[in-house]
Tab-separated table of C-alpha atoms and ligand atoms in Angstrom:
chain	number	residue	atom	x	y	z
A	1081	MET	CA	-2.873	31.341	0.303
A	1082	GLN	CA	0.269	33.480	0.382
A	1083	GLY	CA	-0.333	36.990	1.560
A	1084	ARG	CA	-3.676	36.177	3.156
A	1085	LYS	CA	-3.946	38.044	6.461
A	1086	GLN	CA	-3.499	35.669	9.417
A	1087	GLN	CA	-6.178	35.835	12.083
A	1088	ARG	CA	-5.897	33.541	15.080
A	1089	HIS	CA	-8.779	31.469	16.366
A	1090	ARG	CA	-8.751	30.281	19.965
A	1091	PHE	CA	-9.901	26.819	20.995
A	1092	GLY	CA	-10.536	25.746	24.563
A	1093	GLY	CA	-8.945	22.262	24.566
A	1094	SER	CA	-8.320	20.052	27.602
A	1095	GLY	CA	-4.772	21.419	27.912
A	1096	GLY	CA	-5.813	25.114	27.848
A	1097	THR	CA	-6.379	27.534	24.984
A	1098	ILE	CA	-4.590	27.052	21.696
A	1099	SER	CA	-4.270	29.400	18.810
A	1100	VAL	CA	-4.779	28.441	15.177
A	1101	SER	CA	-5.188	30.360	11.957
A	1102	LYS	CA	-8.876	31.147	11.518
A	1103	ASN	CA	-8.214	31.785	7.849
A	1104	LEU	CA	-6.976	28.270	7.317
A	1105	LEU	CA	-9.854	26.729	9.280
A	1106	ASP	CA	-12.338	28.773	7.256
A	1107	LEU	CA	-10.681	27.755	4.011
A	1108	ILE	CA	-10.782	24.098	5.024
A	1109	GLN	CA	-14.330	24.124	6.330
A	1110	ASN	CA	-15.630	25.983	3.270
A	1111	ARG	CA	-13.618	23.737	0.906
A	1112	ARG	CA	-11.792	26.779	-0.410
A	1113	ALA	CA	-8.357	25.596	0.694
A	1114	GLN	CA	-5.914	24.714	-2.035
A	1115	VAL	CA	-4.418	21.264	-1.449
A	1116	ALA	CA	-1.255	19.695	-2.886
A	1117	VAL	CA	-0.855	15.927	-2.805
A	1118	VAL	CA	2.837	15.159	-3.311
A	1119	GLY	CA	3.507	11.643	-4.616
A	1120	CYS	CA	0.677	10.536	-6.888
A	1121	GLY	CA	1.101	6.776	-6.884
A	1122	TYR	CA	-1.205	4.053	-5.605
A	1123	VAL	CA	-2.358	6.077	-2.623
A	1124	GLY	CA	-1.695	9.683	-3.654
A	1125	LEU	CA	-3.684	9.681	-6.885
A	1126	PRO	CA	-6.931	8.237	-5.453
A	1127	LEU	CA	-6.510	10.570	-2.474
A	1128	ALA	CA	-6.049	13.605	-4.732
A	1129	LEU	CA	-9.256	12.708	-6.590
A	1130	THR	CA	-11.133	12.131	-3.331
A	1131	LEU	CA	-10.125	15.630	-2.226
A	1132	TRP	CA	-11.187	17.108	-5.547
A	1133	ARG	CA	-14.558	15.341	-5.138
A	1134	THR	CA	-14.794	16.837	-1.651
A	1135	GLY	CA	-14.618	20.260	-3.258
A	1136	PHE	CA	-10.994	21.327	-2.866
A	1137	ARG	CA	-8.781	22.670	-5.619
A	1138	VAL	CA	-6.013	20.086	-5.863
A	1139	PHE	CA	-2.463	20.016	-7.205
A	1140	ALA	CA	-1.477	16.420	-7.998
A	1141	VAL	CA	2.308	16.669	-7.662
A	1142	ASP	CA	4.772	13.995	-8.760
A	1143	ILE	CA	8.449	13.947	-9.637
A	1144	ASP	CA	7.835	11.512	-12.471
A	1145	LYS	CA	7.321	13.459	-15.717
A	1146	GLU	CA	5.664	10.494	-17.409
A	1147	LYS	CA	3.026	10.245	-14.695
A	1148	ILE	CA	2.223	13.938	-14.953
A	1149	ALA	CA	2.012	13.676	-18.746
A	1150	ALA	CA	-0.296	10.650	-18.395
A	1151	LEU	CA	-2.578	12.487	-15.972
A	1152	ARG	CA	-2.730	15.557	-18.192
A	1153	ALA	CA	-3.617	13.301	-21.121
A	1154	CYS	CA	-6.322	11.681	-18.959
A	1155	ARG	CA	-4.599	8.289	-18.783
A	1156	PRO	CA	-4.920	7.028	-15.213
A	1157	TYR	CA	-2.043	4.657	-14.410
A	1158	VAL	CA	-3.368	3.490	-11.047
A	1159	TRP	CA	-5.739	0.557	-11.302
A	1160	GLY	CA	-9.205	1.447	-9.988
A	1161	VAL	CA	-8.974	5.147	-10.946
A	1162	GLU	CA	-11.678	5.757	-13.544
A	1163	GLU	CA	-10.808	7.653	-16.707
A	1164	SER	CA	-14.245	9.320	-16.628
A	1165	GLU	CA	-13.637	10.757	-13.173
A	1166	LEU	CA	-10.143	11.949	-14.058
A	1167	LYS	CA	-11.592	13.633	-17.158
A	1168	GLN	CA	-14.235	15.396	-15.099
A	1169	ALA	CA	-11.603	16.519	-12.600
A	1170	LEU	CA	-9.283	17.851	-15.323
A	1171	ASN	CA	-12.137	19.627	-17.101
A	1172	SER	CA	-13.189	21.346	-13.889
A	1173	GLY	CA	-9.858	23.196	-13.792
A	1174	ASP	CA	-9.606	22.375	-10.081
A	1175	PHE	CA	-7.451	19.287	-10.494
A	1176	VAL	CA	-3.978	20.227	-11.676
A	1177	PRO	CA	-1.303	17.563	-12.317
A	1178	THR	CA	2.134	19.119	-11.975
A	1179	GLN	CA	5.761	18.595	-11.128
A	1180	TYR	CA	7.257	20.690	-8.321
A	1181	THR	CA	6.067	24.292	-8.720
A	1182	ASP	CA	6.184	27.282	-6.373
A	1183	GLU	CA	2.409	27.541	-6.553
A	1184	ALA	CA	1.899	23.921	-5.492
A	1185	ALA	CA	4.406	24.282	-2.633
A	1186	LYS	CA	2.499	27.277	-1.290
A	1187	SER	CA	-0.805	25.393	-1.090
A	1188	ASP	CA	-2.791	25.807	2.120
A	1189	VAL	CA	-2.557	22.076	2.789
A	1190	VAL	CA	0.258	19.818	1.593
A	1191	LEU	CA	-0.090	16.036	1.950
A	1192	LEU	CA	2.965	13.837	1.499
A	1193	CYS	CA	2.255	10.401	0.008
A	1194	LEU	CA	5.821	9.555	-0.893
A	1195	PRO	CA	7.417	6.130	-1.178
A	1196	THR	CA	9.144	4.799	1.939
A	1197	PRO	CA	11.005	1.695	0.726
A	1198	LEU	CA	13.873	-0.233	2.292
A	1199	ASP	CA	17.329	-0.103	0.761
A	1200	GLU	CA	19.300	-3.240	-0.123
A	1201	ASN	CA	20.383	-3.565	3.542
A	1202	ASN	CA	16.794	-3.377	4.840
A	1203	ILE	CA	17.369	0.184	6.080
A	1204	PRO	CA	14.561	2.764	5.717
A	1205	ASP	CA	15.076	4.891	2.622
A	1206	LEU	CA	13.562	8.321	3.352
A	1207	SER	CA	15.263	10.055	0.411
A	1208	ALA	CA	11.975	11.022	-1.315
A	1209	LEU	CA	10.680	12.494	1.932
A	1210	ARG	CA	13.876	14.480	2.554
A	1211	GLN	CA	13.934	15.762	-1.030
A	1212	THR	CA	10.337	16.954	-0.841
A	1213	ALA	CA	10.870	18.527	2.590
A	1214	GLU	CA	13.868	20.477	1.221
A	1215	TRP	CA	11.695	21.776	-1.615
A	1216	LEU	CA	8.868	22.733	0.728
A	1217	SER	CA	11.219	24.480	3.171
A	1218	GLN	CA	12.237	26.870	0.406
A	1219	HIS	CA	8.628	27.954	-0.089
A	1220	LEU	CA	7.043	27.462	3.316
A	1221	ARG	CA	4.835	30.322	4.488
A	1222	LYS	CA	2.885	31.058	7.619
A	1223	GLY	CA	-0.396	29.257	8.123
A	1224	GLN	CA	0.214	26.177	5.962
A	1225	LEU	CA	-0.678	22.661	7.069
A	1226	ILE	CA	1.797	19.902	6.131
A	1227	VAL	CA	0.752	16.291	6.749
A	1228	LEU	CA	2.857	13.183	6.243
A	1229	GLU	CA	0.778	10.153	5.179
A	1230	SER	CA	3.598	7.773	4.177
A	1231	THR	CA	4.188	4.745	6.363
A	1232	THR	CA	7.241	5.168	8.553
A	1233	TYR	CA	8.784	4.502	11.984
A	1234	PRO	CA	7.841	6.471	15.125
A	1235	GLY	CA	9.869	9.669	15.250
A	1236	THR	CA	10.081	10.468	11.521
A	1237	THR	CA	7.822	13.540	11.537
A	1238	GLU	CA	9.558	15.117	14.535
A	1239	GLU	CA	13.130	14.053	13.837
A	1240	VAL	CA	13.370	14.060	10.045
A	1241	LEU	CA	10.587	16.200	8.589
A	1242	ARG	CA	10.300	18.977	11.169
A	1243	PRO	CA	13.986	20.045	11.248
A	1244	ILE	CA	14.124	20.281	7.443
A	1245	LEU	CA	10.903	22.326	7.282
A	1246	GLU	CA	12.069	24.614	10.080
A	1247	ARG	CA	15.145	25.551	8.018
A	1248	SER	CA	12.656	27.954	6.438
A	1249	GLY	CA	12.927	30.045	9.604
A	1250	LEU	CA	9.338	29.213	10.563
A	1251	THR	CA	8.431	27.196	13.657
A	1252	ALA	CA	6.116	24.196	13.549
A	1253	ASP	CA	2.878	24.519	15.513
A	1254	ARG	CA	3.357	28.271	15.765
A	1255	ASP	CA	3.917	29.521	12.222
A	1256	PHE	CA	2.826	26.449	10.290
A	1257	TYR	CA	1.077	23.209	11.219
A	1258	LEU	CA	2.625	19.769	11.019
A	1259	ALA	CA	0.909	16.422	11.513
A	1260	TYR	CA	1.110	12.726	10.715
A	1261	ALA	CA	-1.958	10.838	9.479
A	1262	PRO	CA	-1.132	7.296	8.309
A	1263	HIS	CA	-2.777	6.452	5.046
A	1264	ARG	CA	-5.283	3.616	5.225
A	1265	TYR	CA	-6.155	2.009	1.969
A	1266	ASP	CA	-7.808	-1.260	1.052
A	1267	PRO	CA	-6.706	-1.750	-2.569
A	1268	GLY	CA	-9.391	-3.247	-4.777
A	1269	SER	CA	-12.196	-2.769	-2.230
A	1270	LYS	CA	-15.359	-1.098	-3.459
A	1271	GLU	CA	-16.941	-1.104	0.002
A	1272	ARG	CA	-14.054	0.646	1.752
A	1273	ARG	CA	-12.947	3.626	-0.289
A	1274	ILE	CA	-10.669	6.349	1.067
A	1275	GLY	CA	-13.634	8.468	2.128
A	1276	ASP	CA	-15.205	5.577	4.088
A	1277	ILE	CA	-12.251	4.816	6.320
A	1278	PRO	CA	-11.662	6.425	9.767
A	1279	ARG	CA	-8.312	8.206	10.048
A	1280	VAL	CA	-5.838	8.541	12.892
A	1281	VAL	CA	-4.199	11.948	13.311
A	1282	GLY	CA	-1.316	13.110	15.509
A	1283	GLY	CA	0.081	16.652	15.522
A	1284	VAL	CA	3.447	18.061	16.622
A	1285	GLY	CA	1.384	20.243	18.973
A	1286	ASP	CA	-2.213	21.069	19.817
A	1287	ALA	CA	-2.657	23.669	17.088
A	1288	SER	CA	-1.384	21.285	14.411
A	1289	LEU	CA	-3.671	18.547	15.703
A	1290	GLU	CA	-6.679	20.871	15.634
A	1291	VAL	CA	-6.114	22.024	12.054
A	1292	ALA	CA	-5.228	18.560	10.733
A	1293	CYS	CA	-8.352	17.059	12.338
A	1294	ALA	CA	-10.513	19.797	10.809
A	1295	PHE	CA	-9.063	18.899	7.418
A	1296	TYR	CA	-9.583	15.112	7.691
A	1297	GLU	CA	-13.112	15.644	9.000
A	1298	THR	CA	-14.046	17.084	5.601
A	1299	PHE	CA	-13.685	13.748	3.791
A	1300	THR	CA	-13.621	10.881	6.293
A	1301	PRO	CA	-16.346	9.428	8.536
A	1302	LYS	CA	-14.299	9.582	11.741
A	1303	VAL	CA	-11.072	11.184	12.921
A	1304	VAL	CA	-9.230	9.548	15.801
A	1305	ARG	CA	-6.946	11.966	17.635
A	1306	VAL	CA	-3.783	10.657	19.268
A	1307	SER	CA	-1.372	12.506	21.539
A	1308	ASN	CA	1.457	13.128	19.096
A	1309	THR	CA	2.940	12.190	15.735
A	1310	GLN	CA	5.039	9.358	17.215
A	1311	THR	CA	1.881	7.622	18.426
A	1312	ALA	CA	0.204	8.018	15.029
A	1313	GLU	CA	3.317	6.561	13.365
A	1314	ALA	CA	3.261	3.677	15.867
A	1315	VAL	CA	-0.414	3.024	15.025
A	1316	LYS	CA	0.522	2.327	11.396
A	1317	MET	CA	3.377	0.036	12.463
A	1318	LEU	CA	1.008	-1.826	14.785
A	1319	GLU	CA	-1.610	-2.310	12.055
A	1320	ASN	CA	0.851	-3.663	9.495
A	1321	ILE	CA	2.937	-5.774	11.867
A	1322	PHE	CA	-0.272	-7.320	13.218
A	1323	ARG	CA	-1.078	-8.356	9.669
A	1324	ALA	CA	2.414	-9.610	8.802
A	1325	VAL	CA	2.684	-11.709	11.965
A	1326	ASN	CA	-0.772	-13.242	11.608
A	1327	ILE	CA	-0.258	-14.116	7.950
A	1328	ALA	CA	3.078	-15.730	8.827
A	1329	LEU	CA	1.466	-17.564	11.752
A	1330	VAL	CA	-1.327	-19.077	9.686
A	1331	ASN	CA	1.166	-20.082	6.992
A	1332	GLU	CA	3.353	-21.806	9.558
A	1333	LEU	CA	0.347	-23.577	11.068
A	1334	LYS	CA	-0.634	-24.760	7.596
A	1335	GLU	CA	2.773	-26.460	7.227
A	1336	VAL	CA	2.361	-28.221	10.572
A	1337	PHE	CA	-1.269	-29.179	9.911
A	1338	MET	CA	-0.338	-30.638	6.519
A	1339	LYS	CA	2.287	-32.882	8.150
A	1340	LEU	CA	-0.290	-33.931	10.735
A	1341	GLY	CA	-2.870	-34.699	8.080
A	1342	VAL	CA	-5.169	-31.925	9.302
A	1343	ASP	CA	-7.275	-30.017	6.765
A	1344	THR	CA	-6.139	-26.411	7.349
A	1345	TYR	CA	-9.022	-24.838	5.433
A	1346	GLU	CA	-11.606	-26.743	7.435
A	1347	ALA	CA	-9.840	-25.916	10.720
A	1348	ILE	CA	-9.712	-22.200	9.915
A	1349	GLU	CA	-13.340	-22.025	8.802
A	1350	ALA	CA	-14.424	-23.782	11.990
A	1351	ALA	CA	-12.249	-21.536	14.206
A	1352	ALA	CA	-13.722	-18.470	12.497
A	1353	THR	CA	-17.152	-19.330	13.919
A	1354	LYS	CA	-15.887	-18.209	17.344
A	1355	PRO	CA	-17.565	-14.841	17.832
A	1356	PHE	CA	-14.787	-13.380	20.005
A	1357	GLY	CA	-11.008	-13.563	20.419
A	1358	PHE	CA	-10.259	-14.900	16.928
A	1359	MET	CA	-9.623	-13.144	13.649
A	1360	LYS	CA	-9.505	-15.137	10.436
A	1361	PHE	CA	-6.330	-15.075	8.336
A	1362	THR	CA	-5.979	-17.374	5.338
A	1363	PRO	CA	-2.750	-19.064	4.267
A	1364	GLY	CA	-1.300	-18.275	0.871
A	1365	PRO	CA	1.939	-18.037	-1.062
A	1366	GLY	CA	3.333	-15.292	1.215
A	1367	PHE	CA	2.684	-11.616	1.689
A	1368	GLY	CA	3.389	-8.995	-0.933
A	1369	GLY	CA	2.656	-5.379	-1.815
A	1370	HIS	CA	4.389	-2.201	-0.808
A	1371	CYS	CA	3.328	-2.395	2.851
A	1372	VAL	CA	3.332	-5.706	4.715
A	1373	PRO	CA	6.732	-7.036	3.503
A	1374	VAL	CA	8.399	-3.631	4.010
A	1375	ASP	CA	6.868	-1.602	6.834
A	1376	PRO	CA	7.566	-3.961	9.759
A	1377	PHE	CA	11.276	-3.579	9.047
A	1378	TYR	CA	10.968	0.170	9.608
A	1379	LEU	CA	10.114	-0.572	13.226
A	1380	ALA	CA	12.724	-3.334	13.493
A	1381	TRP	CA	15.376	-0.847	12.326
A	1382	ARG	CA	14.183	1.820	14.757
A	1383	ALA	CA	14.056	-0.704	17.610
A	1384	LYS	CA	17.718	-1.636	16.993
A	1385	GLN	CA	18.667	2.010	17.400
A	1386	VAL	CA	17.397	1.874	20.970
A	1387	GLY	CA	18.957	-1.518	21.678
A	1388	MET	CA	15.820	-3.586	21.138
A	1389	GLU	CA	14.965	-6.475	18.820
A	1390	CYS	CA	11.628	-6.988	17.059
A	1391	ASP	CA	11.710	-10.778	17.063
A	1392	PHE	CA	8.174	-11.221	15.734
A	1393	VAL	CA	8.930	-8.969	12.755
A	1394	GLU	CA	12.105	-10.864	11.852
A	1395	LEU	CA	10.402	-14.237	12.272
A	1396	ALA	CA	7.365	-13.265	10.188
A	1397	GLY	CA	9.707	-12.011	7.446
A	1398	ARG	CA	11.682	-15.261	7.511
A	1399	ILE	CA	8.570	-17.470	7.351
A	1400	ASN	CA	7.279	-15.391	4.460
A	1401	ARG	CA	10.530	-15.606	2.500
A	1402	GLN	CA	10.654	-19.408	2.875
A	1403	LEU	CA	7.166	-20.005	1.501
A	1404	ALA	CA	8.059	-19.869	-2.208
A	1405	SER	CA	10.668	-22.627	-1.930
A	1406	LYS	CA	8.311	-24.783	0.159
A	1407	ILE	CA	5.555	-24.380	-2.422
A	1408	VAL	CA	7.885	-25.147	-5.343
A	1409	TRP	CA	9.229	-28.192	-3.521
A	1410	ARG	CA	5.675	-29.497	-3.046
A	1411	ILE	CA	4.856	-28.779	-6.704
A	1412	LEU	CA	7.878	-30.758	-7.911
A	1413	THR	CA	7.217	-33.614	-5.504
A	1414	GLU	CA	3.593	-33.856	-6.625
A	1415	CYS	CA	4.643	-33.747	-10.300
A	1416	ALA	CA	6.948	-36.722	-9.662
A	1417	ARG	CA	4.131	-38.571	-7.883
A	1418	ARG	CA	1.759	-37.971	-10.810
A	1419	GLY	CA	4.312	-38.839	-13.489
A	1420	ILE	CA	4.348	-35.262	-14.848
A	1421	ASN	CA	7.707	-34.121	-16.222
A	1422	PRO	CA	7.885	-30.431	-15.219
A	1423	SER	CA	10.594	-29.599	-17.728
A	1424	GLN	CA	8.317	-30.786	-20.554
A	1425	THR	CA	5.122	-29.243	-19.208
A	1426	PRO	CA	4.452	-25.526	-19.679
A	1427	PHE	CA	3.520	-23.948	-16.340
A	1428	VAL	CA	1.120	-21.018	-16.138
A	1429	ILE	CA	0.921	-18.889	-13.008
A	1430	ILE	CA	-2.680	-17.753	-12.447
A	1431	GLY	CA	-2.639	-14.229	-10.947
A	1432	VAL	CA	0.620	-12.316	-10.499
A	1433	ALA	CA	-0.765	-9.411	-8.446
A	1434	TYR	CA	0.171	-9.677	-4.783
A	1435	LYS	CA	-3.451	-10.133	-3.755
A	1436	PRO	CA	-6.777	-10.873	-5.462
A	1437	ASN	CA	-8.693	-8.301	-7.504
A	1438	ILE	CA	-5.966	-5.696	-7.798
A	1439	ALA	CA	-3.284	-5.048	-10.424
A	1440	ASP	CA	-0.392	-4.236	-8.076
A	1441	THR	CA	2.529	-6.634	-8.595
A	1442	ARG	CA	4.943	-5.064	-6.111
A	1443	GLU	CA	6.731	-7.710	-4.000
A	1444	SER	CA	4.257	-10.319	-5.272
A	1445	PRO	CA	4.994	-13.897	-4.183
A	1446	ALA	CA	4.397	-14.936	-7.811
A	1447	PHE	CA	7.927	-13.892	-8.772
A	1448	PRO	CA	10.026	-15.955	-6.348
A	1449	ILE	CA	7.883	-18.940	-7.353
A	1450	MET	CA	8.439	-18.210	-11.059
A	1451	ARG	CA	12.173	-17.737	-10.576
A	1452	LEU	CA	12.520	-20.978	-8.619
A	1453	LEU	CA	10.558	-22.948	-11.207
A	1454	ARG	CA	12.716	-21.519	-13.984
A	1455	SER	CA	15.880	-22.351	-12.047
A	1456	VAL	CA	15.008	-26.052	-12.252
A	1457	GLY	CA	14.329	-25.898	-15.982
A	1458	VAL	CA	10.558	-25.310	-15.968
A	1459	SER	CA	9.084	-23.068	-18.650
A	1460	VAL	CA	6.834	-20.509	-16.904
A	1461	CYS	CA	4.440	-17.847	-18.137
A	1462	TYR	CA	1.451	-16.193	-16.476
A	1463	HIS	CA	-2.210	-15.391	-16.934
A	1464	ASP	CA	-3.590	-12.320	-15.177
A	1465	PRO	CA	-6.460	-10.354	-16.731
A	1466	LEU	CA	-5.631	-7.390	-14.469
A	1467	VAL	CA	-1.916	-7.295	-15.358
A	1468	PRO	CA	-1.592	-7.472	-19.150
A	1469	LYS	CA	2.164	-6.811	-19.022
A	1470	LEU	CA	4.696	-6.934	-16.185
A	1471	PRO	CA	6.172	-3.588	-15.153
A	1472	LYS	CA	9.706	-3.088	-13.895
A	1473	LEU	CA	10.111	-5.262	-10.801
A	1474	ARG	CA	12.504	-4.221	-8.055
A	1475	LEU	CA	13.927	-7.664	-7.275
A	1476	TYR	CA	12.965	-9.637	-10.397
A	1477	PRO	CA	14.188	-7.655	-13.420
A	1478	GLU	CA	14.164	-10.759	-15.631
A	1479	PHE	CA	10.354	-10.700	-15.827
A	1480	GLU	CA	9.936	-7.067	-16.933
A	1481	GLY	CA	7.846	-6.802	-20.109
A	1482	MET	CA	6.474	-10.365	-19.926
A	1483	ALA	CA	2.853	-10.433	-21.171
A	1484	SER	CA	-0.159	-12.300	-19.817
A	1485	VAL	CA	-1.030	-15.366	-21.947
A	1486	GLU	CA	-4.443	-16.701	-22.938
A	1487	LEU	CA	-5.613	-19.865	-21.231
A	1488	ASP	CA	-5.643	-22.196	-24.232
A	1489	ARG	CA	-4.553	-25.850	-24.721
A	1490	LEU	CA	-4.970	-26.311	-20.992
A	1491	SER	CA	-4.774	-30.103	-21.159
A	1492	GLU	CA	-1.035	-29.780	-21.897
A	1493	LYS	CA	-0.365	-27.403	-19.040
A	1494	ALA	CA	0.178	-27.224	-15.303
A	1495	LEU	CA	-1.299	-24.239	-13.434
A	1496	VAL	CA	-0.262	-22.572	-10.192
A	1497	ILE	CA	-2.881	-20.288	-8.623
A	1498	VAL	CA	-1.013	-17.506	-6.828
A	1499	SER	CA	-3.658	-14.784	-6.766
A	1500	ASP	CA	-7.298	-15.675	-7.215
A	1501	HIS	CA	-8.932	-12.754	-9.012
A	1502	ASP	CA	-12.707	-13.093	-9.306
A	1503	VAL	CA	-12.610	-12.487	-13.080
A	1504	VAL	CA	-10.990	-15.868	-13.800
A	1505	ASP	CA	-13.248	-18.796	-14.791
A	1506	TYR	CA	-11.989	-21.291	-12.203
A	1507	ARG	CA	-14.124	-24.182	-13.373
A	1508	SER	CA	-12.396	-24.034	-16.776
A	1509	LEU	CA	-9.040	-24.590	-15.042
A	1510	LEU	CA	-10.060	-28.199	-14.377
A	1511	ARG	CA	-9.095	-28.936	-18.007
A	1512	ALA	CA	-5.407	-28.539	-17.099
A	1513	GLN	CA	-3.185	-31.518	-16.294
A	1514	VAL	CA	-2.890	-30.300	-12.750
A	1515	VAL	CA	-3.870	-27.173	-10.769
A	1516	PHE	CA	-1.595	-26.281	-7.859
A	1517	ASP	CA	-3.633	-24.057	-5.585
A	1518	THR	CA	-1.751	-21.889	-3.061
A	1519	ARG	CA	-4.879	-20.081	-1.826
A	1520	PHE	CA	-7.710	-22.613	-1.504
A	1521	ALA	CA	-9.112	-20.725	-4.492
A	1522	MET	CA	-10.910	-23.720	-5.971
A	1523	ARG	CA	-12.374	-24.955	-2.705
A	1524	LYS	CA	-13.600	-21.444	-1.783
A	1525	ARG	CA	-15.610	-21.545	-5.018
A	1526	GLY	CA	-17.007	-25.015	-4.373
A	1527	ILE	CA	-14.878	-26.579	-7.130
A	1528	SER	CA	-13.301	-29.972	-6.553
A	1529	GLY	CA	-11.522	-32.505	-8.759
A	1530	ALA	CA	-8.661	-34.977	-8.883
A	1531	THR	CA	-6.435	-32.519	-10.745
A	1532	ILE	CA	-6.474	-29.962	-7.915
A	1533	VAL	CA	-3.560	-30.055	-5.481
A	1534	GLU	CA	-3.491	-27.627	-2.553
A	1535	VAL	CA	0.131	-26.672	-1.912
B	2288	NAD	N1	-0.161	1.122	-1.585
B	2288	NAD	C1	-0.846	0.960	-0.458
B	2288	NAD	O1	-1.788	0.157	-0.400
B	2288	NAD	C2	-0.525	1.792	0.781
B	2288	NAD	C3	-1.427	1.797	1.858
B	2288	NAD	C4	-1.151	2.583	2.969
B	2288	NAD	C5	0.031	3.303	3.026
B	2288	NAD	N2	0.911	3.267	1.980
B	2288	NAD	C6	2.114	4.073	2.092
B	2288	NAD	O2	1.954	5.244	1.282
B	2288	NAD	C7	3.228	5.654	0.743
B	2288	NAD	C8	3.137	5.727	-0.778
B	2288	NAD	O3	2.840	4.425	-1.250
B	2288	NAD	P1	2.357	4.155	-2.736
B	2288	NAD	O4	1.921	2.722	-2.753
B	2288	NAD	O5	1.418	5.191	-3.198
B	2288	NAD	O6	3.756	4.317	-3.520
B	2288	NAD	P2	3.941	4.604	-5.096
B	2288	NAD	O7	5.342	4.228	-5.395
B	2288	NAD	O8	2.825	3.979	-5.851
B	2288	NAD	O9	3.762	6.176	-5.220
B	2288	NAD	C9	4.704	7.096	-4.828
B	2288	NAD	C10	4.721	8.228	-5.834
B	2288	NAD	O10	5.645	9.206	-5.387
B	2288	NAD	C11	6.386	9.673	-6.506
B	2288	NAD	N3	7.658	10.202	-6.003
B	2288	NAD	C12	8.785	9.528	-5.685
B	2288	NAD	N4	9.708	10.386	-5.215
B	2288	NAD	C13	9.140	11.612	-5.235
B	2288	NAD	C14	9.595	12.892	-4.879
B	2288	NAD	N5	10.807	13.064	-4.376
B	2288	NAD	N6	8.747	13.924	-5.053
B	2288	NAD	C15	7.504	13.751	-5.571
B	2288	NAD	N7	7.023	12.565	-5.918
B	2288	NAD	C16	7.832	11.506	-5.746
B	2288	NAD	C17	6.536	8.457	-7.397
B	2288	NAD	O11	6.803	8.839	-8.738
B	2288	NAD	C18	5.187	7.787	-7.222
B	2288	NAD	O12	4.247	8.231	-8.180
B	2288	NAD	C19	4.237	4.623	1.254
B	2288	NAD	O13	4.807	5.087	2.434
B	2288	NAD	C20	3.374	3.413	1.561
B	2288	NAD	O14	3.959	2.576	2.536
B	2288	NAD	C21	0.650	2.543	0.852
């Protein structure tokens, strides 16, 4: 840390010899480096604990006082983070939740896991990143490694982060190391935890790449080096846009297949038997979460700056946004066909998280569906064992504080499956008047019945 004598270590890379701090490499390789993870939300907190498990001393830094207080009191607020592990980490003395402190800023390695949302005009909002960079620039010292993990457009590390950090008077890749390593996270997955997933790393120069790779090699199975930070940023855009476009595509095809009387589920399952050139995506009520609905627009915005359009991104976004009204229209049409009066039938949404088996409700398609149903006079509540109470929702403030209901008196109710968590007893849902299924949840579980309507 500060004051440690800098020795340089020379590597013979393909582009000639590069010089990196041997001290920092030693600290990383011997797990004696002190690491700060700034932004301890859905990705930062599990990452901070993974690093603690790897053997590093970790500062878990967040601007939110309540989150720091919760961590200190051993109350994990991110679903999937075990209280027992947090307790062990806190007791070890090597896991330190904190707001901005000089000591945290001077850590050997600083990872930025900050939010990168869009503003109301769909423009990237990098305010958290700028604020943190300003703070770091006031404390930056020689030999530190700074890595951005937040999702963002190609050019952010070089054009936004680097100039702010260099206000310290230090130069990136010479005095300190700067890299971009997009976070990869499969929320809810027990098979693919942070430490099981290969990571892509790009540095602002060879020395930064070398040090950043050495760091990621300590806790991931494979590190993929790319030429620069712009390429690493583009990798993340590619991954998420690929997903957004394919989800939108399969949802559009479902609409067409329904009109043609084709069974979409059967068609997809059959197509998925092709052992090459096809990847299965399943239709649903639209994409949600912090990534897929947001990240593609980072690239679309950047493309506009260089006179280009990202037509696929815009189209996928449009198809996604239209899904809720299409689903509600089909629900109301089917109610009329079955003689169900929706304004006299309580509706229960099953699953409000944006995808199965997680508790994250950000940008969930449940909320546009709920709002639309309410707007035509339908009484709507929800059942979600993973989300006992709704948090503050960016675009749907009217639902904040709503609590999950028990599934009782089902024969009087209509159900809409939005997210099919495994913990729900799907067979019991057959007792409802009607079950509108947006995800083929019943069929996937081998459940059939006249009350099930796939919408
Ligand atoms: N959630 C995912 O599955 C996922 C996966 C891959 C990548 N990402 C990307 O990772 C980044 C973080 O996402 P997330 O889901 O963890 O977001 P989050 O909102 O859950 O967490 C961000 C945390 O940063 C804190 N914060 C905000 N401003 C801050 C500041 N100025 N200084 C310090 N802390 C600050 C917030 O209080 C919050 O705890 C985003 O760029 C996101 O796109 C997310």
